[in-house]
Coordinates of C-alpha atoms in Angstrom, one line a residue:
M1071 CA 389.8 -135.5 -143.7
N1072 CA 389.6 -136.5 -147.4
Q1073 CA 391.9 -139.5 -148.0
L1074 CA 393.0 -138.0 -151.3
A1075 CA 394.7 -135.2 -149.4
H1076 CA 397.3 -137.7 -148.2
E1077 CA 398.1 -139.1 -151.6
P1078 CA 401.1 -137.7 -153.5
I1079 CA 400.3 -135.7 -156.7
F1080 CA 402.9 -135.9 -159.5
G1081 CA 403.0 -133.2 -162.1
S1082 CA 400.3 -130.6 -162.5
S1083 CA 396.7 -130.6 -163.7
N1084 CA 394.3 -128.0 -165.1
I1085 CA 391.3 -130.2 -164.2
P1086 CA 389.6 -128.8 -161.1
D1087 CA 388.3 -131.4 -158.7
S1088 CA 385.4 -130.5 -156.4
R1089 CA 385.6 -133.6 -154.2
G1090 CA 385.8 -132.6 -150.6
I1091 CA 384.1 -129.2 -150.8
N1092 CA 380.9 -128.9 -148.7
F1093 CA 377.7 -129.0 -150.8
F1094 CA 375.9 -127.1 -148.0
S1095 CA 378.3 -124.3 -147.2
S1096 CA 379.4 -123.8 -150.8
D1097 CA 375.8 -123.2 -151.9
P1098 CA 375.2 -119.5 -151.2
D1099 CA 371.3 -119.7 -151.2
L1100 CA 370.6 -122.9 -149.4
A1101 CA 371.3 -121.8 -145.8
A1102 CA 369.6 -118.5 -146.3
L1103 CA 366.4 -120.1 -147.6
L1104 CA 366.3 -122.8 -145.0
K1105 CA 366.7 -120.2 -142.2
L1106 CA 364.0 -118.1 -143.8
Y1107 CA 361.5 -121.0 -144.0
L1108 CA 362.4 -123.1 -141.0
G1109 CA 362.8 -120.2 -138.6
D1110 CA 365.9 -119.3 -136.5
S1111 CA 365.3 -121.9 -133.8
L1112 CA 364.7 -125.0 -135.9
Y1113 CA 367.4 -123.9 -138.4
R1114 CA 370.0 -123.7 -135.6
Q1115 CA 369.0 -127.2 -134.4
M1116 CA 369.5 -128.6 -137.9
E1117 CA 372.4 -126.5 -139.2
A1118 CA 375.1 -128.9 -138.0
E1119 CA 373.4 -131.9 -139.6
F1120 CA 373.0 -130.0 -142.9
A1121 CA 376.7 -129.1 -142.9
W1122 CA 377.6 -132.7 -141.9
L1123 CA 375.7 -134.2 -144.8
G1124 CA 376.9 -131.5 -147.2
Q1125 CA 380.5 -132.5 -146.4
R1126 CA 379.9 -136.3 -146.6
A1127 CA 377.9 -136.0 -149.8
S1128 CA 380.8 -134.4 -151.7
G1129 CA 383.4 -136.9 -150.4
E1130 CA 382.6 -140.3 -148.8
L1131 CA 379.0 -140.6 -150.1
D1132 CA 380.0 -139.6 -153.7
E1133 CA 382.7 -142.2 -153.7
L1134 CA 380.3 -144.9 -152.5
A1135 CA 377.7 -143.8 -155.1
L1136 CA 380.3 -144.0 -157.9
S1137 CA 381.2 -147.5 -156.9
A1138 CA 377.5 -148.6 -156.5
D1139 CA 376.8 -147.3 -159.9
K1140 CA 379.6 -149.4 -161.4
N1141 CA 378.5 -152.5 -159.5
P1142 CA 374.7 -152.9 -159.9
P1143 CA 372.7 -155.5 -157.9
Q1144 CA 372.5 -159.1 -159.0
L1145 CA 369.6 -161.5 -158.8
R1146 CA 370.2 -165.0 -157.5
H1147 CA 367.3 -167.4 -158.2
R1148 CA 368.6 -170.5 -156.5
T1149 CA 371.1 -171.8 -154.0
R1150 CA 373.8 -174.1 -155.3
R1151 CA 371.7 -177.0 -154.2
G1152 CA 368.8 -175.9 -156.4
E1153 CA 366.6 -174.4 -153.7
A1154 CA 364.5 -171.4 -154.6
L1155 CA 366.3 -168.3 -153.2
Q1156 CA 365.0 -165.1 -154.9
S1157 CA 367.8 -163.1 -153.4
I1158 CA 369.2 -159.7 -154.7
D1159 CA 372.8 -159.2 -153.9
K1160 CA 373.6 -155.5 -153.3
H1161 CA 377.1 -154.2 -153.5
P1162 CA 378.5 -153.4 -150.0
D1163 CA 378.9 -149.7 -151.0
Y1164 CA 375.2 -149.5 -151.9
V1165 CA 374.4 -151.1 -148.5
A1166 CA 376.6 -148.5 -146.8
L1167 CA 374.5 -145.8 -148.6
E1168 CA 371.3 -147.5 -147.4
R1169 CA 372.6 -147.3 -143.8
V1170 CA 373.1 -143.5 -144.1
A1171 CA 369.7 -142.8 -145.7
Y1172 CA 367.5 -145.1 -143.7
A1173 CA 369.3 -145.4 -140.3
E1174 CA 371.5 -142.3 -139.8
L1175 CA 369.3 -139.7 -141.6
G1176 CA 366.0 -141.5 -141.2
L1177 CA 364.8 -140.1 -144.6
A1178 CA 362.0 -142.7 -145.0
S1179 CA 360.8 -142.7 -141.4
M1180 CA 361.1 -139.1 -140.0
S1181 CA 357.6 -138.1 -141.1
H1182 CA 355.9 -141.0 -139.4
I1183 CA 356.8 -141.4 -135.7
G1184 CA 357.3 -139.3 -132.6
R1185 CA 357.6 -135.5 -132.9
T1186 CA 358.0 -135.3 -136.7
P1187 CA 359.9 -132.3 -138.1
P1188 CA 358.3 -130.2 -140.9
P1189 CA 358.5 -131.9 -144.3
L1190 CA 361.0 -129.3 -145.5
V1191 CA 363.6 -130.8 -143.2
K1192 CA 363.3 -134.2 -144.9
Y1193 CA 363.3 -132.7 -148.4
A1194 CA 366.3 -130.5 -147.6
L1195 CA 368.3 -133.5 -146.4
T1196 CA 367.1 -135.4 -149.5
F1197 CA 368.2 -132.4 -151.7
L1198 CA 371.7 -132.7 -150.2
F1199 CA 371.9 -136.6 -150.2
V1200 CA 370.8 -136.9 -153.9
Q1201 CA 373.7 -134.7 -154.9
A1202 CA 375.8 -137.8 -154.1
E1203 CA 373.4 -140.7 -154.8
F1204 CA 370.3 -140.7 -156.9
G1205 CA 369.2 -144.4 -157.3
L1206 CA 368.7 -145.1 -153.6
C1207 CA 366.4 -142.1 -153.2
C1208 CA 363.7 -144.0 -155.2
P1209 CA 363.3 -146.8 -152.6
V1210 CA 363.6 -144.2 -149.8
S1211 CA 360.8 -142.2 -151.4
M1212 CA 358.6 -145.2 -152.0
T1213 CA 359.1 -146.4 -148.4
D1214 CA 358.1 -142.9 -147.1
S1215 CA 355.1 -142.7 -149.5
L1216 CA 353.9 -146.3 -148.7
T1217 CA 354.0 -145.6 -145.0
R1218 CA 352.0 -142.4 -145.5
T1219 CA 349.4 -144.2 -147.7
L1220 CA 349.1 -147.1 -145.2
R1221 CA 348.6 -144.7 -142.3
K1222 CA 346.0 -142.7 -144.3
F1223 CA 343.9 -145.5 -145.7
G1224 CA 344.9 -148.8 -144.0
A1225 CA 343.0 -150.6 -141.3
P1226 CA 344.1 -149.9 -137.8
E1227 CA 345.4 -153.4 -137.3
L1228 CA 347.5 -153.2 -140.4
V1229 CA 349.0 -149.9 -139.3
A1230 CA 349.7 -151.3 -135.8
R1231 CA 351.4 -154.3 -137.3
F1232 CA 353.6 -152.7 -139.9
L1233 CA 354.2 -149.1 -138.9
P1234 CA 356.9 -149.8 -136.2
R1235 CA 359.1 -151.6 -138.8
L1236 CA 358.5 -149.0 -141.5
A1237 CA 359.3 -146.1 -139.1
S1238 CA 362.3 -147.8 -137.6
R1239 CA 365.9 -146.5 -137.9
D1240 CA 367.4 -149.8 -136.8
F1241 CA 368.9 -150.9 -140.1
D1242 CA 368.9 -154.6 -139.2
T1243 CA 365.1 -154.7 -138.6
L1244 CA 363.5 -151.9 -140.5
F1245 CA 361.2 -152.5 -143.5
Q1246 CA 361.7 -151.0 -147.0
G1247 CA 358.8 -150.3 -149.3
A1248 CA 358.0 -150.4 -153.0
M1249 CA 355.1 -149.8 -155.5
F1250 CA 354.1 -152.4 -158.0
M1251 CA 351.8 -150.9 -160.5
T1252 CA 353.2 -150.9 -164.1
E1253 CA 352.1 -153.6 -166.6
Q1254 CA 353.0 -154.0 -170.2
A1255 CA 349.5 -153.2 -171.5
A1256 CA 348.7 -150.7 -168.8
G1257 CA 351.4 -148.1 -168.3
S1258 CA 349.7 -144.7 -167.7
D1259 CA 346.4 -146.2 -168.7
V1260 CA 345.8 -147.9 -165.3
A1261 CA 342.2 -148.8 -166.2
R1262 CA 343.7 -151.6 -168.4
I1263 CA 345.5 -153.3 -165.4
E1264 CA 345.1 -157.1 -165.7
T1265 CA 346.5 -158.2 -162.3
R1266 CA 343.6 -159.9 -160.5
A1267 CA 342.8 -159.9 -156.8
C1268 CA 340.8 -163.0 -155.8
P1269 CA 338.9 -163.0 -152.4
E1270 CA 339.1 -166.1 -150.2
I1271 CA 336.9 -166.8 -147.2
A1272 CA 338.6 -168.6 -144.3
A1273 CA 336.8 -171.1 -142.1
N1274 CA 336.4 -168.4 -139.4
G1275 CA 334.7 -166.1 -141.9
A1276 CA 337.7 -163.8 -142.4
M1277 CA 338.4 -162.6 -145.9
S1278 CA 341.8 -162.7 -147.5
W1279 CA 343.0 -161.8 -151.0
R1280 CA 345.3 -163.6 -153.5
L1281 CA 347.0 -161.7 -156.3
H1282 CA 347.7 -163.1 -159.8
G1283 CA 349.4 -161.3 -162.7
D1284 CA 352.6 -159.7 -164.1
K1285 CA 354.1 -156.4 -163.0
W1286 CA 356.5 -155.2 -165.6
F1287 CA 358.6 -152.5 -163.9
C1288 CA 359.0 -152.8 -160.1
S1289 CA 361.8 -150.9 -158.4
N1290 CA 363.2 -152.2 -155.2
P1291 CA 361.5 -155.5 -156.0
D1292 CA 362.7 -157.3 -152.9
A1293 CA 361.2 -154.7 -150.6
D1294 CA 359.6 -156.0 -147.4
L1295 CA 356.3 -154.4 -148.3
A1296 CA 354.8 -153.2 -151.6
M1297 CA 351.6 -151.4 -152.6
V1298 CA 350.0 -153.2 -155.5
L1299 CA 347.2 -152.1 -157.8
A1300 CA 344.9 -154.9 -159.0
H1301 CA 341.4 -155.5 -160.4
A1302 CA 339.2 -157.2 -157.8
D1303 CA 337.2 -160.2 -159.0
G1304 CA 333.5 -159.3 -159.3
A1305 CA 334.2 -155.6 -159.4
P1306 CA 333.2 -153.3 -162.3
A1307 CA 335.5 -153.1 -165.3
G1308 CA 338.0 -150.4 -165.6
I1309 CA 339.2 -147.9 -163.0
H1310 CA 336.2 -148.4 -160.8
G1311 CA 337.1 -152.0 -160.2
L1312 CA 340.7 -151.3 -159.0
A1313 CA 341.8 -151.9 -155.4
L1314 CA 345.0 -151.2 -153.5
F1315 CA 346.7 -154.0 -151.7
L1316 CA 349.6 -154.3 -149.3
L1317 CA 351.9 -157.1 -150.3
P1318 CA 354.3 -158.6 -147.7
K1319 CA 357.5 -160.3 -148.9
T1320 CA 357.3 -162.7 -145.9
L1321 CA 354.2 -164.3 -144.4
P1322 CA 353.5 -164.5 -140.7
D1323 CA 354.7 -168.1 -140.6
G1324 CA 358.1 -167.0 -141.9
T1325 CA 357.7 -168.4 -145.4
R1326 CA 358.2 -166.3 -148.6
N1327 CA 355.0 -165.0 -150.2
R1328 CA 354.0 -166.5 -153.6
Y1329 CA 355.5 -164.1 -156.1
R1330 CA 358.8 -164.3 -158.1
I1331 CA 361.3 -161.8 -159.3
V1332 CA 361.7 -162.9 -163.0
R1333 CA 364.7 -160.7 -163.8
L1334 CA 366.3 -157.3 -163.1
K1335 CA 366.3 -154.5 -165.6
D1336 CA 369.5 -153.3 -167.2
K1337 CA 368.8 -149.5 -166.9
L1338 CA 370.3 -146.4 -168.4
G1339 CA 370.5 -144.7 -165.0
S1340 CA 369.8 -145.4 -161.3
R1341 CA 372.0 -148.5 -161.9
S1342 CA 372.8 -148.8 -158.2
M1343 CA 369.2 -149.7 -157.3
A1344 CA 367.4 -152.9 -158.4
S1345 CA 364.4 -152.7 -160.7
G1346 CA 362.7 -155.9 -161.8
E1347 CA 359.8 -157.8 -163.2
I1348 CA 357.4 -159.5 -160.8
V1349 CA 355.1 -162.5 -161.3
L1350 CA 352.3 -162.8 -158.7
E1351 CA 351.3 -166.5 -158.3
G1352 CA 348.5 -166.3 -155.7
A1353 CA 350.4 -164.0 -153.4
E1354 CA 348.6 -163.2 -150.2
A1355 CA 347.9 -159.5 -149.7
Y1356 CA 345.9 -157.1 -147.5
L1357 CA 343.2 -154.8 -148.9
I1358 CA 343.8 -151.1 -148.3
G1359 CA 340.6 -149.1 -148.0
E1360 CA 337.7 -150.1 -150.3
V1361 CA 337.5 -151.9 -153.7
G1362 CA 336.9 -149.3 -156.4
R1363 CA 339.0 -146.6 -154.6
G1364 CA 342.4 -148.2 -155.4
F1365 CA 343.6 -145.7 -158.0
H1366 CA 342.6 -142.7 -155.9
Q1367 CA 344.5 -144.1 -152.9
M1368 CA 347.5 -145.0 -155.1
A1369 CA 347.3 -141.4 -156.5
D1370 CA 348.2 -140.0 -153.1
M1371 CA 351.3 -142.2 -153.0
I1372 CA 352.2 -141.3 -156.6
N1373 CA 351.8 -137.6 -155.7
M1374 CA 354.3 -137.9 -152.9
S1375 CA 356.7 -139.8 -155.2
R1376 CA 356.2 -137.0 -157.8
L1377 CA 357.2 -134.4 -155.3
S1378 CA 360.2 -136.5 -154.4
N1379 CA 361.1 -136.6 -158.1
G1380 CA 361.0 -132.8 -158.2
V1381 CA 363.3 -132.6 -155.1
R1382 CA 365.7 -135.0 -156.7
A1383 CA 365.7 -133.0 -160.0
A1384 CA 366.5 -129.9 -158.0
G1385 CA 369.3 -131.7 -156.3
L1386 CA 370.8 -133.1 -159.5
M1387 CA 370.7 -129.6 -161.0
R1388 CA 372.3 -128.1 -158.0
R1389 CA 375.1 -130.7 -158.1
A1390 CA 375.6 -129.9 -161.8
V1391 CA 375.7 -126.2 -161.1
T1392 CA 378.1 -126.7 -158.3
E1393 CA 380.5 -128.7 -160.5
A1394 CA 380.2 -126.2 -163.3
L1395 CA 380.9 -123.2 -161.1
H1396 CA 383.8 -124.9 -159.4
I1397 CA 385.4 -125.7 -162.8
A1398 CA 384.7 -122.1 -164.1
R1399 CA 386.3 -120.6 -161.0
H1400 CA 389.4 -122.7 -161.0
R1401 CA 390.2 -123.4 -164.7
E1402 CA 392.0 -121.0 -167.0
A1403 CA 392.0 -120.7 -170.7
F1404 CA 393.5 -118.1 -173.0
G1405 CA 394.9 -116.4 -169.9
R1406 CA 391.6 -115.9 -168.1
K1407 CA 389.4 -117.8 -165.6
L1408 CA 386.4 -119.3 -167.4
I1409 CA 384.1 -117.6 -165.0
D1410 CA 385.3 -114.2 -166.2
M1411 CA 384.3 -114.9 -169.8
P1412 CA 380.9 -113.4 -170.7
L1413 CA 379.9 -116.4 -172.9
M1414 CA 380.6 -118.9 -170.1
Q1415 CA 378.7 -116.6 -167.7
R1416 CA 375.7 -116.9 -170.0
Q1417 CA 375.9 -120.7 -170.0
L1418 CA 376.2 -120.8 -166.3
L1419 CA 373.2 -118.5 -165.8
K1420 CA 371.1 -120.8 -168.1
M1421 CA 371.9 -123.6 -165.7
L1422 CA 371.5 -121.6 -162.5
L1423 CA 368.1 -120.3 -163.3
P1424 CA 366.2 -123.6 -163.6
A1425 CA 368.0 -125.0 -160.6
E1426 CA 366.9 -122.1 -158.5
Q1427 CA 363.3 -122.2 -159.8
A1428 CA 363.1 -125.9 -158.8
R1429 CA 364.5 -125.2 -155.4
S1430 CA 362.0 -122.4 -154.6
M1431 CA 359.2 -124.7 -155.9
F1432 CA 360.0 -127.7 -153.8
M1433 CA 360.5 -125.6 -150.6
Q1434 CA 357.1 -123.9 -151.1
I1435 CA 355.4 -127.3 -151.7
A1436 CA 357.0 -128.7 -148.5
L1437 CA 355.6 -125.7 -146.5
L1438 CA 352.2 -126.1 -148.1
L1439 CA 352.2 -129.9 -147.5
A1440 CA 352.5 -129.4 -143.7
Q1441 CA 349.5 -127.0 -143.8
A1442 CA 347.5 -129.4 -146.0
D1443 CA 348.1 -132.3 -143.7
S1444 CA 346.8 -130.1 -140.9
G1445 CA 343.5 -129.6 -142.7
D1446 CA 344.1 -126.4 -144.7
Q1447 CA 342.0 -126.9 -147.8
Q1448 CA 343.6 -124.0 -149.8
A1449 CA 347.0 -125.5 -149.1
A1450 CA 345.8 -128.9 -150.2
K1451 CA 344.6 -127.5 -153.5
C1452 CA 347.9 -125.8 -154.0
V1453 CA 349.8 -129.0 -153.3
R1454 CA 347.5 -130.8 -155.7
I1455 CA 348.5 -128.6 -158.7
L1456 CA 352.1 -127.7 -157.7
T1457 CA 353.2 -131.3 -157.4
P1458 CA 352.6 -132.3 -161.1
L1459 CA 354.0 -128.8 -162.0
I1460 CA 357.4 -129.5 -160.4
K1461 CA 357.4 -133.1 -161.7
F1462 CA 356.7 -132.0 -165.2
R1463 CA 359.0 -129.0 -165.6
A1464 CA 361.9 -129.5 -163.1
C1465 CA 362.5 -133.1 -164.3
R1466 CA 362.8 -131.9 -167.9
D1467 CA 365.0 -129.0 -166.9
A1468 CA 367.4 -131.4 -165.1
R1469 CA 368.1 -133.3 -168.3
R1470 CA 369.4 -130.1 -170.0
V1471 CA 371.2 -128.7 -167.0
T1472 CA 373.2 -131.8 -166.3
G1473 CA 374.1 -132.0 -170.0
D1474 CA 375.3 -128.4 -170.0
A1475 CA 377.4 -129.1 -166.9
M1476 CA 379.1 -132.0 -168.6
E1477 CA 380.0 -129.6 -171.4
V1478 CA 381.6 -127.1 -169.0
R1479 CA 384.0 -129.8 -167.9
G1480 CA 384.6 -130.7 -171.5
G1481 CA 385.8 -134.1 -172.7
T1482 CA 386.7 -135.1 -169.2
G1483 CA 383.1 -134.8 -168.2
Y1484 CA 382.3 -137.6 -170.6
I1485 CA 384.5 -140.0 -168.6
E1486 CA 382.8 -142.2 -166.0
E1487 CA 385.4 -141.4 -163.3
W1488 CA 383.6 -138.1 -162.8
S1489 CA 380.0 -137.4 -161.7
D1490 CA 378.8 -135.7 -164.9
A1491 CA 377.9 -138.9 -166.9
R1492 CA 376.1 -140.4 -164.0
L1493 CA 374.1 -137.1 -163.4
V1494 CA 373.1 -137.1 -167.1
R1495 CA 372.0 -140.7 -167.0
D1496 CA 370.1 -140.3 -163.7
A1497 CA 368.4 -137.1 -164.8
H1498 CA 366.5 -138.8 -167.6
L1499 CA 364.6 -141.0 -165.2
G1500 CA 362.6 -138.1 -163.6
S1501 CA 360.6 -137.5 -166.8
I1502 CA 359.5 -141.1 -167.0
W1503 CA 358.8 -142.6 -163.6
E1504 CA 355.5 -141.7 -161.9
G1505 CA 354.2 -140.5 -165.3
T1506 CA 355.9 -139.3 -168.5
S1507 CA 355.8 -135.6 -169.3
N1508 CA 352.6 -135.8 -171.4
I1509 CA 350.8 -137.7 -168.7
V1510 CA 351.9 -135.3 -166.0
A1511 CA 351.1 -132.3 -168.1
L1512 CA 347.5 -133.6 -168.6
D1513 CA 347.3 -134.0 -164.8
I1514 CA 348.1 -130.3 -164.4
A1515 CA 345.1 -129.5 -166.5
R1516 CA 343.0 -132.1 -164.6
A1517 CA 344.1 -130.5 -161.3
A1518 CA 343.1 -127.1 -162.6
K1519 CA 339.7 -128.0 -163.9
R1520 CA 338.3 -131.2 -162.3
D1521 CA 339.9 -130.6 -158.9
A1522 CA 339.4 -126.8 -158.9
A1523 CA 343.0 -126.2 -157.7
L1524 CA 344.0 -123.3 -160.0
E1525 CA 342.0 -120.5 -158.4
P1526 CA 343.3 -121.3 -154.9
L1527 CA 346.8 -121.3 -156.2
R1528 CA 346.3 -118.0 -158.0
T1529 CA 344.8 -116.5 -154.8
Y1530 CA 347.7 -117.8 -152.7
L1531 CA 350.3 -116.4 -155.0
Q1532 CA 348.6 -113.0 -155.4
D1533 CA 348.4 -112.8 -151.6
L1534 CA 352.2 -113.5 -151.4
L1535 CA 352.8 -110.7 -153.9
G1536 CA 350.6 -108.3 -152.0
A1537 CA 352.5 -108.9 -148.7
A1538 CA 356.0 -108.8 -150.2
G1539 CA 356.7 -105.1 -150.5
L1540 CA 357.9 -105.4 -154.0
P1541 CA 358.8 -102.4 -156.2
E1542 CA 355.8 -101.2 -158.1
A1543 CA 357.0 -102.2 -161.5
S1544 CA 357.9 -105.7 -160.4
L1545 CA 354.6 -106.2 -158.6
A1546 CA 352.6 -105.0 -161.6
L1547 CA 354.4 -107.2 -164.0
L1548 CA 354.3 -110.3 -161.8
R1549 CA 350.6 -109.9 -161.1
A1550 CA 349.8 -109.4 -164.8
T1551 CA 352.0 -112.4 -165.9
L1552 CA 350.5 -114.7 -163.3
T1553 CA 347.0 -113.8 -164.3
R1554 CA 347.8 -114.5 -168.0
A1555 CA 349.4 -117.8 -167.2
C1556 CA 346.4 -118.9 -165.1
K1557 CA 344.0 -117.9 -167.8
A1558 CA 346.0 -119.7 -170.4
L1559 CA 346.0 -123.0 -168.5
M1560 CA 342.3 -122.7 -167.7
S1561 CA 341.5 -122.0 -171.3
V1562 CA 343.4 -125.1 -172.4
A1563 CA 341.8 -127.2 -169.7
D1564 CA 338.3 -126.0 -170.5
S1565 CA 338.6 -126.5 -174.3
G1566 CA 340.4 -129.9 -174.0
Q1567 CA 343.3 -128.7 -176.2
D1568 CA 345.6 -131.4 -175.1
E1569 CA 348.2 -130.5 -177.7
Q1570 CA 348.8 -127.1 -175.8
V1571 CA 348.8 -128.4 -172.2
R1572 CA 352.6 -128.6 -172.0
Q1573 CA 353.0 -125.0 -173.1
A1574 CA 350.4 -123.8 -170.7
G1575 CA 351.8 -125.9 -167.8
S1576 CA 355.3 -124.5 -168.4
A1577 CA 354.0 -121.0 -168.4
L1578 CA 352.3 -121.5 -165.0
Y1579 CA 355.5 -123.1 -163.6
H1580 CA 357.6 -120.2 -164.7
A1581 CA 355.0 -117.6 -163.4
T1582 CA 354.8 -119.4 -160.1
T1583 CA 358.5 -119.7 -159.6
A1584 CA 359.0 -116.0 -160.6
V1585 CA 356.5 -115.0 -157.9
L1586 CA 358.2 -117.3 -155.3
M1587 CA 361.7 -116.0 -156.0
A1588 CA 360.6 -112.4 -156.0
C1589 CA 359.0 -112.8 -152.6
E1590 CA 362.0 -114.6 -151.3
G1591 CA 364.3 -111.8 -152.6
M1592 CA 362.4 -109.2 -150.7
R1593 CA 362.6 -111.2 -147.4
L1594 CA 366.3 -111.9 -147.8
E1595 CA 367.2 -108.2 -148.2
P1596 CA 369.7 -106.5 -148.5
D1597 CA 370.7 -109.3 -151.0
Y1598 CA 368.2 -109.1 -153.8
R1599 CA 369.7 -111.8 -156.0
R1600 CA 366.5 -113.9 -156.0
L1601 CA 364.5 -110.9 -157.1
A1602 CA 367.0 -110.5 -160.0
L1603 CA 366.5 -114.2 -160.9
S1604 CA 362.7 -113.7 -160.8
H1605 CA 363.1 -110.8 -163.3
L1606 CA 365.3 -113.1 -165.6
V1607 CA 362.5 -115.7 -165.5
L1608 CA 360.0 -113.1 -166.7
R1609 CA 362.3 -111.9 -169.4
H1610 CA 363.5 -115.2 -170.8
K1611 CA 360.7 -117.6 -170.1
L1612 CA 357.4 -115.7 -170.2
L1613 CA 357.6 -112.4 -172.1
P1614 CA 358.2 -111.7 -175.9
I1615 CA 361.8 -111.3 -176.9
D1616 CA 363.4 -110.4 -180.2
P1617 CA 365.9 -113.2 -181.0
L1618 CA 368.0 -110.8 -183.0
A1619 CA 368.3 -108.1 -180.3
F1620 CA 371.8 -108.6 -179.0
E1621 CA 372.6 -105.4 -177.1
V1622 CA 373.4 -105.8 -173.4
S1623 CA 374.3 -102.7 -171.3
R1624 CA 377.5 -102.6 -169.3
D1625 CA 375.5 -102.2 -166.1
E1626 CA 373.5 -105.4 -167.0
A1627 CA 376.6 -107.3 -167.8
G1628 CA 378.0 -106.4 -164.4
I1629 CA 374.8 -107.6 -162.7
L1630 CA 375.0 -111.0 -164.5
D1631 CA 378.7 -111.2 -163.5
A1632 CA 377.6 -110.7 -159.9
L1633 CA 374.9 -113.3 -160.1
V1634 CA 377.3 -116.0 -161.5
K1635 CA 379.9 -115.2 -158.9
G1636 CA 377.4 -115.2 -156.0
R1637 CA 377.9 -111.6 -155.0
E1638 CA 375.2 -109.5 -153.4
I1639 CA 372.8 -107.7 -155.6
S1640 CA 371.2 -104.4 -154.7
L1641 CA 367.5 -103.6 -155.2
L1642 CA 368.4 -101.1 -157.9
Q1643 CA 370.5 -103.7 -159.7
A1644 CA 367.7 -106.3 -159.5
T1645 CA 365.2 -103.8 -160.9
Q1646 CA 367.5 -103.0 -163.8
L1647 CA 366.9 -106.6 -165.0
L1648 CA 363.2 -106.0 -165.5
P1649 CA 362.2 -106.3 -169.2
D1650 CA 362.3 -103.1 -171.1
G1651 CA 359.1 -101.1 -170.8
S1652 CA 357.8 -102.9 -167.7
A1653 CA 358.4 -99.9 -165.5
Q1654 CA 356.0 -97.7 -167.5

């Protein structure tokens, strides 16, 4: 039971407090979508854990996260006797969150040992966890991605040596992971990386590597293992000379490896989690794969981190929507509940729509990822282009949605005692890490053209539409809009019109999510709310609209009211939200 329930309350308040509600059961679409995609049997196995985490996320974990955000980690260089220490002191509440994420939930390990559940299980748990704590999800994601990259490209002896600790759920012995790539002169332009990897030949003929250089932005800098991108001595200049290395914090003899944490960053958001600067001073590391393939191997790790970024953005938006809806349902002004006011309903819908788009997108990528890892080439192509799509658009949407949620709470939302300010600060990170918006948008075009991923995605989505049983008008408009979005992106990619790649990428994201939500809506009948949301995406994100046309029918106003309040929508009502003229 929530401890606050036992505390006396003096006077009255018109400030609704959502603490203690269940983030799983209070979310009307989450259970339905998970049951749809996981199947009845697996959903029943997981339902209690989803509900357990949803309850803890809104109470205990949220309180721990608030405390950890206010008490960021501290770097201690030396002991009081002057001995080199290089220790990062984490607040006990952050450590408590680590125990939940790594040990209790196994978010970093569940994909790597034993009978692994589908990726959607991991991402659904992450979606709930991040609604309480954002910062820790970065180290969790990097540990998961590092383990995947090691298993995929590492030598068998390295995998055998490190996998048991990376896949462990024993909090006292498990390994955490990190990724050290960023340099001052080489941000997104990795060809300019200056960190050097020097080979050494031992007396027995075995080769080892020593790393020298500065890494400018390293999150989780005291991780047990890190993937490091470096230029191998004697290799060609530029990207073809890069190699990927596994850097252990502790050497086999128990001594600390030869690198230093220079300082920790004072960050806008994700303050609970340490990020620092690293100086490599001849640190011993293990080559992963081949020299010259380093960036391509790191790209797989980055892609998984980008997907995690998308999941986190979806979770942040859902937390923001949940807070805004709770306030609107329980707060009165001028004799009416906020949620009954048409202007507030419009604001809530503008938040709800991108949140639901991101949710459909990450769930679909999770399904395709499982197929891709089993050898399905079409699924692999779809994952290749959908991952930068969600990283690009959902992370930008999260910045606006969290800001709008703060506004719904009003001046109180600007106070750090509440979740709103932390959500706004954390949301800005997604558009920066693992590639800024411009870089990721260019990667969408690269995936479309160089990696030939656009046509497999178009075929996949058109096949979904063909099997969905949609009303004729909806089907025709979705097919036509998807075709136009694909042609627009391909035209931009072929012509090299970089200045338009963001617009084209956004269009493909909106078309894709409209298709996904429409198909979900038909499978979740008799509630067609997701089909209605799909029609709103078409109307407001993809089709021409007259900015001075203000008329809204009473029937349409009633449908929007039902969407905001989570009531069931009929097929006829969903169809009424199609843009004018689309039924002809």
